[in-house]
Short mmCIF file of C-alpha atoms in Angstrom, two decimals:
data_model
loop_
_atom_site.label_atom_id
_atom_site.label_comp_id
_atom_site.label_asym_id
_atom_site.label_seq_id
_atom_site.Cartn_x
_atom_site.Cartn_y
_atom_site.Cartn_z
CA UNK G 292 66.44 32.90 60.17
CA UNK G 293 63.87 31.90 62.58
CA UNK G 294 62.55 35.42 63.29
CA UNK G 295 62.35 35.94 59.70
CA UNK G 296 60.55 33.66 58.65
CA UNK G 297 58.42 31.93 61.43
CA UNK G 298 55.74 34.69 60.31
CA UNK G 299 54.96 31.91 57.61
CA UNK G 300 53.55 29.58 59.89
CA UNK G 301 51.47 32.07 62.13
CA UNK G 302 50.50 35.40 60.33
CA UNK G 303 46.95 35.86 57.93
CA UNK G 304 47.80 34.93 54.81
CA UNK G 305 46.33 37.75 53.26
CA UNK G 306 48.73 39.93 55.33
CA UNK G 307 51.49 37.96 54.46
CA UNK G 308 50.52 38.47 50.53
CA UNK G 309 50.70 42.22 51.59
CA UNK G 310 54.03 42.27 53.17
CA UNK G 311 56.21 40.09 50.62
CA UNK G 312 54.05 40.40 47.33
CA UNK G 313 54.24 44.53 46.98
CA UNK G 314 58.27 44.61 46.76
CA UNK G 315 58.05 41.34 43.86
CA UNK G 316 55.54 42.78 42.29
CA UNK G 317 57.66 46.54 42.28
CA UNK G 318 61.01 44.50 40.88
CA UNK G 319 58.91 42.46 38.65
CA UNK G 320 57.54 45.86 37.44
CA UNK G 321 60.78 47.50 36.45
CA UNK G 322 62.11 44.31 34.95
CA UNK G 323 59.12 44.68 32.68
CA UNK G 324 59.20 47.93 31.67
CA UNK G 325 62.96 47.15 31.15
CA UNK G 326 61.62 44.61 28.52
CA UNK G 327 59.62 46.67 27.12
CA UNK G 328 61.59 50.04 26.82
CA UNK G 329 64.78 47.66 25.62
CA UNK G 330 62.61 46.40 22.44
CA UNK G 331 61.28 49.78 21.83
CA UNK G 332 64.95 51.26 21.19
CA UNK G 333 65.76 48.25 19.44
CA UNK G 334 62.93 48.62 17.41
CA UNK G 335 63.58 52.29 16.85
CA UNK G 336 67.00 51.39 15.71
CA UNK G 337 65.81 48.76 12.89
CA UNK G 338 63.05 46.35 12.13
CA UNK G 339 65.40 43.28 11.95
CA UNK G 340 66.71 44.29 15.51
CA UNK G 341 63.30 43.86 16.89
CA UNK G 342 62.67 40.25 15.06
CA UNK G 343 66.18 39.11 16.36
CA UNK G 344 64.81 39.67 19.97
CA UNK G 345 61.79 37.67 19.42
CA UNK G 346 63.64 34.99 17.92
CA UNK G 347 66.14 35.26 21.05
CA UNK G 348 63.86 35.31 23.70
CA UNK G 349 63.82 31.53 23.95
CA UNK G 350 67.13 30.90 24.81
CA UNK G 351 67.24 33.72 27.59
CA UNK G 352 63.92 31.82 29.04
CA UNK G 353 65.98 29.04 29.18
CA UNK G 354 68.83 30.84 30.73
CA UNK G 355 66.40 31.84 32.98
CA UNK G 356 64.91 28.69 34.04
CA UNK G 357 68.50 27.16 34.97
CA UNK G 358 68.84 29.90 36.81
CA UNK G 359 65.88 30.54 38.94
CA UNK G 360 64.93 26.64 38.67
CA UNK G 361 68.08 26.18 40.72
CA UNK G 362 67.66 28.97 43.14
CA UNK G 363 63.79 27.90 43.50
CA UNK G 364 65.21 24.45 44.61
CA UNK G 365 67.70 25.91 47.14
CA UNK G 366 64.75 28.50 47.85
CA UNK G 367 62.08 25.68 48.69
CA UNK G 368 64.90 23.31 50.94
CA UNK G 369 65.70 26.50 52.93
CA UNK G 370 61.76 27.11 54.05
CA UNK G 371 61.71 23.39 54.57
CA UNK G 372 64.46 23.08 57.14
CA UNK G 373 63.22 26.39 58.84
CA UNK G 374 59.99 24.89 58.96
CA UNK G 375 61.23 21.81 60.71
CA UNK G 376 63.51 24.26 62.69
CA UNK G 377 67.18 23.11 61.73
CA UNK G 378 69.01 26.17 60.98
CA UNK G 379 72.25 25.26 60.43
CA UNK G 380 70.95 23.22 57.67
CA UNK G 381 69.10 25.74 56.02
CA UNK G 382 72.52 27.73 56.19
CA UNK G 383 74.57 24.67 54.37
CA UNK G 384 71.98 24.71 51.38
CA UNK G 385 72.53 28.41 50.82
CA UNK G 386 76.03 28.12 51.03
CA UNK G 387 76.13 25.89 47.86
CA UNK G 388 74.20 28.48 45.11
CA UNK G 389 77.27 29.99 44.57
CA UNK G 390 79.40 27.33 43.20
CA UNK G 391 76.56 25.83 41.07
CA UNK G 392 75.63 29.52 39.58
CA UNK G 393 79.46 29.34 37.96
CA UNK G 394 78.80 25.93 37.03
CA UNK G 395 75.69 26.85 34.97
CA UNK G 396 76.84 29.71 33.68
CA UNK G 397 80.25 27.94 32.11
CA UNK G 398 78.39 25.27 30.42
CA UNK G 399 75.37 27.64 29.35
CA UNK G 400 78.01 30.40 27.99
CA UNK G 401 79.95 27.81 26.19
CA UNK G 402 77.32 25.93 25.27
CA UNK G 403 75.45 28.93 23.04
CA UNK G 404 78.37 30.50 22.07
CA UNK G 405 79.40 27.47 19.44
CA UNK G 406 75.38 26.81 18.86
CA UNK G 407 73.91 30.59 18.27
CA UNK G 408 74.66 30.48 14.30
CA UNK G 409 73.32 27.39 13.89
CA UNK G 410 70.00 28.17 16.28
CA UNK G 411 69.91 31.41 14.36
CA UNK G 412 69.66 29.92 10.92
CA UNK G 413 66.45 27.68 12.21
CA UNK G 414 64.41 30.53 12.34
CA UNK G 415 64.72 32.60 9.34
CA UNK G 416 66.38 33.03 6.23
CA UNK G 417 67.05 36.75 6.42
CA UNK G 418 70.77 37.10 6.33
CA UNK G 419 70.67 40.58 8.33
CA UNK G 420 68.23 38.93 10.79
CA UNK G 421 70.63 36.20 11.58
CA UNK G 422 73.62 38.83 12.30
CA UNK G 423 71.72 40.44 14.79
CA UNK G 424 70.68 37.02 16.56
CA UNK G 425 74.08 36.15 16.39
CA UNK G 426 75.85 38.94 18.03
CA UNK G 427 73.08 39.60 20.47
CA UNK G 428 72.64 36.11 21.85
CA UNK G 429 76.53 35.80 21.95
CA UNK G 430 76.99 38.61 24.55
CA UNK G 431 73.74 37.68 26.12
CA UNK G 432 75.17 33.99 27.17
CA UNK G 433 78.75 34.54 27.69
CA UNK G 434 78.18 37.32 29.94
CA UNK G 435 75.10 35.81 31.89
CA UNK G 436 77.03 35.09 35.05
CA UNK G 437 75.31 38.42 36.72
CA UNK G 438 71.50 36.53 35.80
CA UNK G 439 72.81 33.15 37.40
CA UNK G 440 74.32 34.34 40.36
CA UNK G 441 71.49 37.06 41.44
CA UNK G 442 68.75 34.49 40.73
CA UNK G 443 70.40 31.93 43.20
CA UNK G 444 71.30 34.67 45.91
CA UNK G 445 67.47 36.26 45.76
CA UNK G 446 66.07 33.36 46.16
CA UNK G 447 67.85 32.50 49.32
CA UNK G 448 66.96 36.48 50.61
CA UNK G 449 63.15 35.41 49.68
CA UNK G 450 63.20 32.06 51.79
CA UNK G 451 64.56 34.22 54.48
CA UNK G 452 61.11 36.88 53.91
CA UNK G 453 63.78 39.42 53.00
CA UNK G 454 61.85 40.60 49.77
CA UNK G 455 63.24 44.44 50.01
CA UNK G 456 66.97 43.67 49.24
CA UNK G 457 66.16 41.73 45.77
CA UNK G 458 63.78 44.56 45.15
CA UNK G 459 66.25 47.17 45.30
CA UNK G 460 68.98 44.60 43.39
CA UNK G 461 66.71 44.05 40.50
CA UNK G 462 65.43 47.51 40.19
CA UNK G 463 68.59 48.98 40.25
CA UNK G 464 70.14 46.33 37.59
CA UNK G 465 66.91 47.42 35.53
CA UNK G 466 67.36 51.12 35.52
CA UNK G 467 71.21 50.60 34.84
CA UNK G 468 69.98 48.66 31.57
CA UNK G 469 67.34 51.13 31.03
CA UNK G 470 69.73 54.47 30.87
CA UNK G 471 72.67 52.40 29.17
CA UNK G 472 70.34 51.24 26.28
CA UNK G 473 70.07 54.14 24.04
CA UNK G 474 73.42 55.02 25.07
CA UNK G 475 74.97 51.90 23.44
CA UNK G 476 72.71 51.61 21.17
CA UNK G 477 72.61 55.04 19.27
CA UNK G 478 76.20 56.21 20.32
CA UNK G 479 75.21 58.97 22.92
CA UNK G 480 77.90 61.03 24.96
CA UNK G 481 81.18 60.14 23.03
CA UNK G 482 79.95 56.22 23.30
CA UNK G 483 80.38 54.53 19.43
CA UNK G 484 76.86 53.69 18.11
CA UNK G 485 77.31 49.62 18.81
CA UNK G 486 73.58 49.11 17.60
CA UNK G 487 71.96 45.70 18.77
CA UNK G 488 75.24 44.70 20.37
CA UNK G 489 74.78 48.02 23.03
CA UNK G 490 71.40 46.58 23.79
CA UNK G 491 73.03 43.30 24.60
CA UNK G 492 75.77 45.00 26.49
CA UNK G 493 73.33 46.93 28.84
CA UNK G 494 71.54 43.98 29.17
CA UNK G 495 74.60 42.01 30.88
CA UNK G 496 75.58 45.26 33.06
CA UNK G 497 72.25 45.72 34.43
CA UNK G 498 72.19 41.96 35.57
CA UNK G 499 76.11 42.09 37.33
CA UNK G 500 74.90 45.33 39.19
CA UNK G 501 72.44 43.72 40.72
CA UNK G 502 73.83 40.56 41.65
CA UNK G 503 76.67 42.59 43.40
CA UNK G 504 74.07 44.18 45.09
CA UNK G 505 72.38 40.50 46.46
CA UNK G 506 75.73 39.54 47.16
CA UNK G 507 76.82 41.96 49.86
CA UNK G 508 73.91 40.79 51.91
CA UNK G 509 73.72 37.04 51.20
CA UNK G 510 77.01 35.60 50.05
CA UNK G 511 77.04 32.19 52.30
CA UNK G 512 80.48 30.62 52.73
CA UNK G 513 80.44 27.20 51.06
CA UNK G 514 80.02 24.21 53.24
CA UNK G 515 82.46 21.14 53.00
CA UNK G 516 82.53 19.24 49.40
CA UNK G 517 81.08 15.93 51.58
CA UNK G 518 77.72 17.89 51.70
CA UNK G 519 77.54 18.66 47.98
CA UNK G 520 75.77 15.31 46.68
CA UNK G 521 73.37 14.96 49.27
CA UNK G 522 72.12 18.87 49.25
CA UNK G 523 72.24 19.08 45.11
CA UNK G 524 70.14 16.24 45.30
CA UNK G 525 67.70 17.84 47.59
CA UNK G 526 68.02 21.07 45.53
CA UNK G 527 67.55 19.62 42.25
CA UNK G 528 64.69 17.15 43.58
CA UNK G 529 62.39 19.92 43.86
CA UNK G 530 64.26 22.91 41.57
CA UNK G 531 63.43 20.51 38.64
CA UNK G 532 60.08 20.80 38.14
CA UNK G 533 60.22 24.68 37.81
CA UNK G 534 63.02 24.57 35.37
CA UNK G 535 61.18 21.96 33.63
CA UNK G 536 58.34 24.69 33.65
CA UNK G 537 60.54 27.27 32.72
CA UNK G 538 62.48 25.42 30.27
CA UNK G 539 60.09 23.81 28.52
CA UNK G 540 58.50 28.03 27.43
CA UNK G 541 61.82 27.69 25.32
CA UNK G 542 60.40 24.65 23.78
CA UNK G 543 57.17 25.98 22.72
CA UNK G 544 58.14 29.77 21.81
CA UNK G 545 60.51 27.87 19.86
CA UNK G 546 58.21 25.95 18.28
CA UNK G 547 55.35 28.54 17.80
CA UNK G 548 58.16 30.23 16.26
CA UNK G 549 59.18 27.77 13.84
CA UNK G 550 54.84 27.60 13.01
CA UNK G 551 54.73 31.34 12.52
CA UNK G 552 57.74 31.74 10.30
CA UNK G 553 55.98 29.52 7.92
CA UNK G 554 53.59 32.78 7.27
CA UNK G 555 55.80 35.49 7.85
CA UNK G 556 58.36 37.31 9.79
CA UNK G 557 55.86 39.88 10.88
CA UNK G 558 54.00 37.27 12.63
CA UNK G 559 57.23 35.91 14.70
CA UNK G 560 57.58 39.51 15.46
CA UNK G 561 53.88 39.73 16.70
CA UNK G 562 54.40 37.25 18.67
CA UNK G 563 57.72 38.48 20.17
CA UNK G 564 55.82 41.74 20.97
CA UNK G 565 53.28 39.72 23.00
CA UNK G 566 55.67 38.01 25.29
CA UNK G 567 57.01 41.72 25.80
CA UNK G 568 53.79 42.63 26.91
CA UNK G 569 53.41 39.35 28.96
CA UNK G 570 55.93 40.26 31.17
CA UNK G 571 53.52 43.32 32.35
CA UNK G 572 50.58 41.95 32.87
CA UNK G 573 52.01 38.72 34.27
CA UNK G 574 53.52 40.61 37.69
CA UNK G 575 50.99 40.10 40.02
CA UNK G 576 50.60 36.17 38.97
CA UNK G 577 54.61 36.12 39.12
CA UNK G 578 54.54 37.50 42.30
CA UNK G 579 51.89 35.30 43.74
CA UNK G 580 54.19 32.11 42.31
CA UNK G 581 57.25 33.52 44.34
CA UNK G 582 54.97 33.94 47.75
CA UNK G 583 53.51 30.98 47.88
CA UNK G 584 56.12 28.79 47.00
CA UNK G 585 57.91 29.37 50.68
CA UNK G 586 54.83 29.65 52.48
CA UNK G 587 53.25 26.41 51.28
CA UNK G 588 56.48 24.48 51.67
CA UNK G 589 56.57 26.18 55.26
CA UNK G 590 53.40 25.02 56.63
CA UNK G 591 53.28 21.80 54.51
CA UNK G 592 56.55 20.65 56.49
CA UNK G 593 54.43 21.76 59.57
CA UNK G 594 51.96 19.78 58.90
CA UNK G 595 49.38 22.63 58.63
CA UNK G 596 47.51 21.51 55.62
CA UNK G 597 44.31 23.54 55.86
CA UNK G 598 46.86 26.43 55.76
CA UNK G 599 48.11 25.54 52.49
CA UNK G 600 44.12 25.14 51.32
CA UNK G 601 43.73 28.55 52.15
CA UNK G 602 46.95 29.85 50.74
CA UNK G 603 45.58 28.57 47.35
CA UNK G 604 42.43 30.17 47.88
CA UNK G 605 43.74 33.60 48.47
CA UNK G 606 45.94 33.15 45.82
CA UNK G 607 43.22 32.23 43.28
CA UNK G 608 41.18 35.26 44.01
CA UNK G 609 43.86 37.65 44.07
CA UNK G 610 45.46 36.33 40.72
CA UNK G 611 42.02 36.23 38.38
CA UNK G 612 41.16 39.77 39.73
CA UNK G 613 44.41 40.94 38.92
CA UNK G 614 44.48 39.17 35.55
CA UNK G 615 41.14 40.20 34.37
CA UNK G 616 42.62 43.46 33.97
CA UNK G 617 44.99 41.74 31.33
CA UNK G 618 41.96 40.35 29.66
CA UNK G 619 40.10 43.99 29.23
CA UNK G 620 43.49 45.41 27.52
CA UNK G 621 44.46 42.85 25.34
CA UNK G 622 40.69 42.78 24.19
CA UNK G 623 39.89 46.35 23.99
CA UNK G 624 43.53 47.99 23.45
CA UNK G 625 45.53 45.87 21.28
CA UNK G 626 46.62 48.22 18.58
CA UNK G 627 48.22 51.10 20.61
CA UNK G 628 50.13 48.55 22.97
CA UNK G 629 51.72 47.34 19.71
CA UNK G 630 51.95 50.76 18.15
CA UNK G 631 54.43 51.42 21.13
CA UNK G 632 56.95 49.21 19.40
CA UNK G 633 56.48 49.38 15.60
CA UNK G 634 55.01 50.89 12.73
CA UNK G 635 54.52 48.21 10.67
CA UNK G 636 51.05 47.89 9.29
CA UNK G 637 51.24 44.16 8.90
CA UNK G 638 52.59 43.56 12.18
CA UNK G 639 50.05 45.70 13.85
CA UNK G 640 47.22 43.92 12.02
CA UNK G 641 48.35 40.76 12.92
CA UNK G 642 49.18 41.50 16.55
CA UNK G 643 45.37 42.90 16.73
CA UNK G 644 43.92 39.72 16.03
CA UNK G 645 46.25 37.67 18.28
CA UNK G 646 46.17 39.85 21.16
CA UNK G 647 42.27 39.27 21.29
CA UNK G 648 42.50 35.41 21.12
CA UNK G 649 45.39 35.52 23.74
CA UNK G 650 43.66 37.72 26.07
CA UNK G 651 40.91 35.10 26.88
CA UNK G 652 43.35 32.75 28.09
CA UNK G 653 44.47 35.02 31.10
CA UNK G 654 41.94 33.90 33.65
CA UNK G 655 42.46 30.03 32.82
CA UNK G 656 45.67 30.64 33.12
CA UNK G 657 45.92 31.70 36.89
CA UNK G 658 45.44 28.01 37.44
CA UNK G 659 47.55 26.79 34.89
CA UNK G 660 50.43 28.76 36.34
CA UNK G 661 49.44 28.31 40.27
CA UNK G 662 48.57 24.34 40.27
CA UNK G 663 52.33 23.26 39.70
CA UNK G 664 53.69 25.73 41.76
CA UNK G 665 51.73 24.19 44.46
CA UNK G 666 52.38 20.45 43.71
CA UNK G 667 56.46 21.42 43.50
CA UNK G 668 56.06 23.18 46.92
CA UNK G 669 54.09 19.74 48.02
CA UNK G 670 57.14 17.49 47.05
CA UNK G 671 54.74 16.39 44.18
CA UNK G 672 57.63 17.02 41.84
CA UNK G 673 56.42 14.42 39.19
CA UNK G 674 53.09 16.03 38.92
CA UNK G 675 54.09 19.30 38.88
CA UNK G 676 56.27 18.71 35.81
CA UNK G 677 53.61 16.52 34.15
CA UNK G 678 51.44 19.50 34.12
CA UNK G 679 54.15 21.62 32.93
CA UNK G 680 55.32 19.66 30.10
CA UNK G 681 51.66 18.83 29.17
CA UNK G 682 50.66 22.35 28.72
CA UNK G 683 53.98 23.34 26.90
CA UNK G 684 55.25 19.97 24.86
CA UNK G 685 52.01 18.44 24.39
CA UNK G 686 49.19 21.13 24.13
CA UNK G 687 50.93 24.30 22.87
CA UNK G 688 52.81 23.32 19.55
CA UNK G 689 50.92 20.27 18.38
CA UNK G 690 47.33 22.80 18.50
CA UNK G 691 49.84 25.48 17.35
CA UNK G 692 50.47 23.32 14.56
CA UNK G 693 46.89 21.84 14.25
CA UNK G 694 45.04 24.77 14.19
CA UNK G 695 47.18 26.38 11.49
CA UNK G 696 46.56 23.66 9.27
CA UNK G 697 42.93 25.35 9.16
CA UNK G 698 43.96 29.15 8.50
CA UNK G 699 46.53 31.11 10.22
CA UNK G 700 43.95 33.12 12.43
CA UNK G 701 42.80 29.78 13.98
CA UNK G 702 46.58 29.35 15.29
CA UNK G 703 45.84 32.03 18.13
CA UNK G 704 42.83 29.61 19.45
CA UNK G 705 45.77 27.04 20.79
CA UNK G 706 46.23 29.81 23.92
CA UNK G 707 42.74 29.65 25.52
CA UNK G 708 42.29 26.29 24.58
CA UNK G 709 45.91 25.16 26.13
CA UNK G 710 44.92 26.90 29.44
CA UNK G 711 41.70 25.53 29.72
CA UNK G 712 42.82 21.93 29.55
CA UNK G 713 45.79 22.63 31.57
CA UNK G 714 43.75 24.12 34.90
CA UNK G 715 41.23 21.36 34.70
CA UNK G 716 44.02 18.84 34.98
CA UNK G 717 45.74 20.92 37.84
CA UNK G 718 42.73 20.81 39.42
CA UNK G 719 41.98 17.32 39.76
CA UNK G 720 45.80 16.86 40.87
CA UNK G 721 45.13 19.58 43.54
CA UNK G 722 41.52 17.64 44.51
CA UNK G 723 43.14 14.24 45.25
CA UNK G 724 46.11 15.72 47.07
CA UNK G 725 43.68 16.74 49.67
CA UNK G 726 41.09 13.48 49.44
CA UNK G 727 44.69 11.75 50.28
CA UNK G 728 45.68 14.26 53.53
CA UNK G 729 42.05 13.54 54.62
CA UNK G 730 42.06 10.03 54.41
CA UNK G 731 45.47 9.98 56.51
CA UNK G 732 44.11 12.64 59.10
CA UNK G 733 41.08 10.24 59.51
CA UNK G 734 43.11 7.23 60.02
#
């Protein structure tokens, strides 16, 4: 572990980014293409299926929140112990991951199977859409073991500086999904036509393939049970902010869907299509978040505060430059982007209007996403969680409801205003962090 991670503390920050970000970005690009292709095939099969995917999206985000958040807690702990040269302890933390993945999968699968019908009826009155939500949702939740295990093992590999193996695994899993989508949805090569159930089976198959590939390289033996309580406490002390950050996305998307459902199902579909494109345009930002956690955690543990600050500066420069491309696309070509998925003129009309408002929010969103990750990596769990909860619970949904009362078009103002406020508060926390550490150094 020592040889794979020491460059976090000595190599130039830009060089680290260029080394570890491209594999992450490539893997996320394939994942984004999978999300787009998945919706493309489902949209061609039925409009109700496309709406169902928009409705089930918050539930999938909740799964990812639990899986990735736990993985981040493991990742950050491993990077911390590597930073203070406790390599045996880092291996011990890595060994707990598989047990946590299995526990999370069982709890989530049982809960979602039982609650899925009630959840579907909260989101729509259409019997066809409800049936599609239940079918797709139950399959992807019960079959989510691949998602949970792959997420844990991937974060262990990344903590050790191995970005290549997760990239290969995620690309292979996504390609598996993309290939199986049309075969299972439309019933090609003698396979029975499964419709939206086929899309769900393609999804979980791709996840299992990715999990098997990372397991081959990063399966650690579990430590003794007496080690579990303290290690789990440390994992979730650092992982909970990320879980909250991801899980609150479920809350706010669910809340926004409920607000838009009061206008039309087409409005819900349009918002869902934004989130499909968001996964593509947020690749650079997601890669930056993945990269800065081990760098900052390592250097903070090693007391290299100036290096942490430089990492943030580089991340902001790259984040703003790359997100500007997304802004241009959402402002100038929203109609072609929407037409990829649907020919419904009302969905396109609503989406064009919404995309142009949302595009304005991309630049301030860089700060809204990076500040919580920085606070998490430096042990400021409460502040990291506060930023995320403020953004998703106290800004997105209440502002969405408030603006929608003035008319549907004003609803879209929720996005830029929320991101600006969150970035301002995040900057205040960030500035206070460095002032406190300057005082410690002077003392």
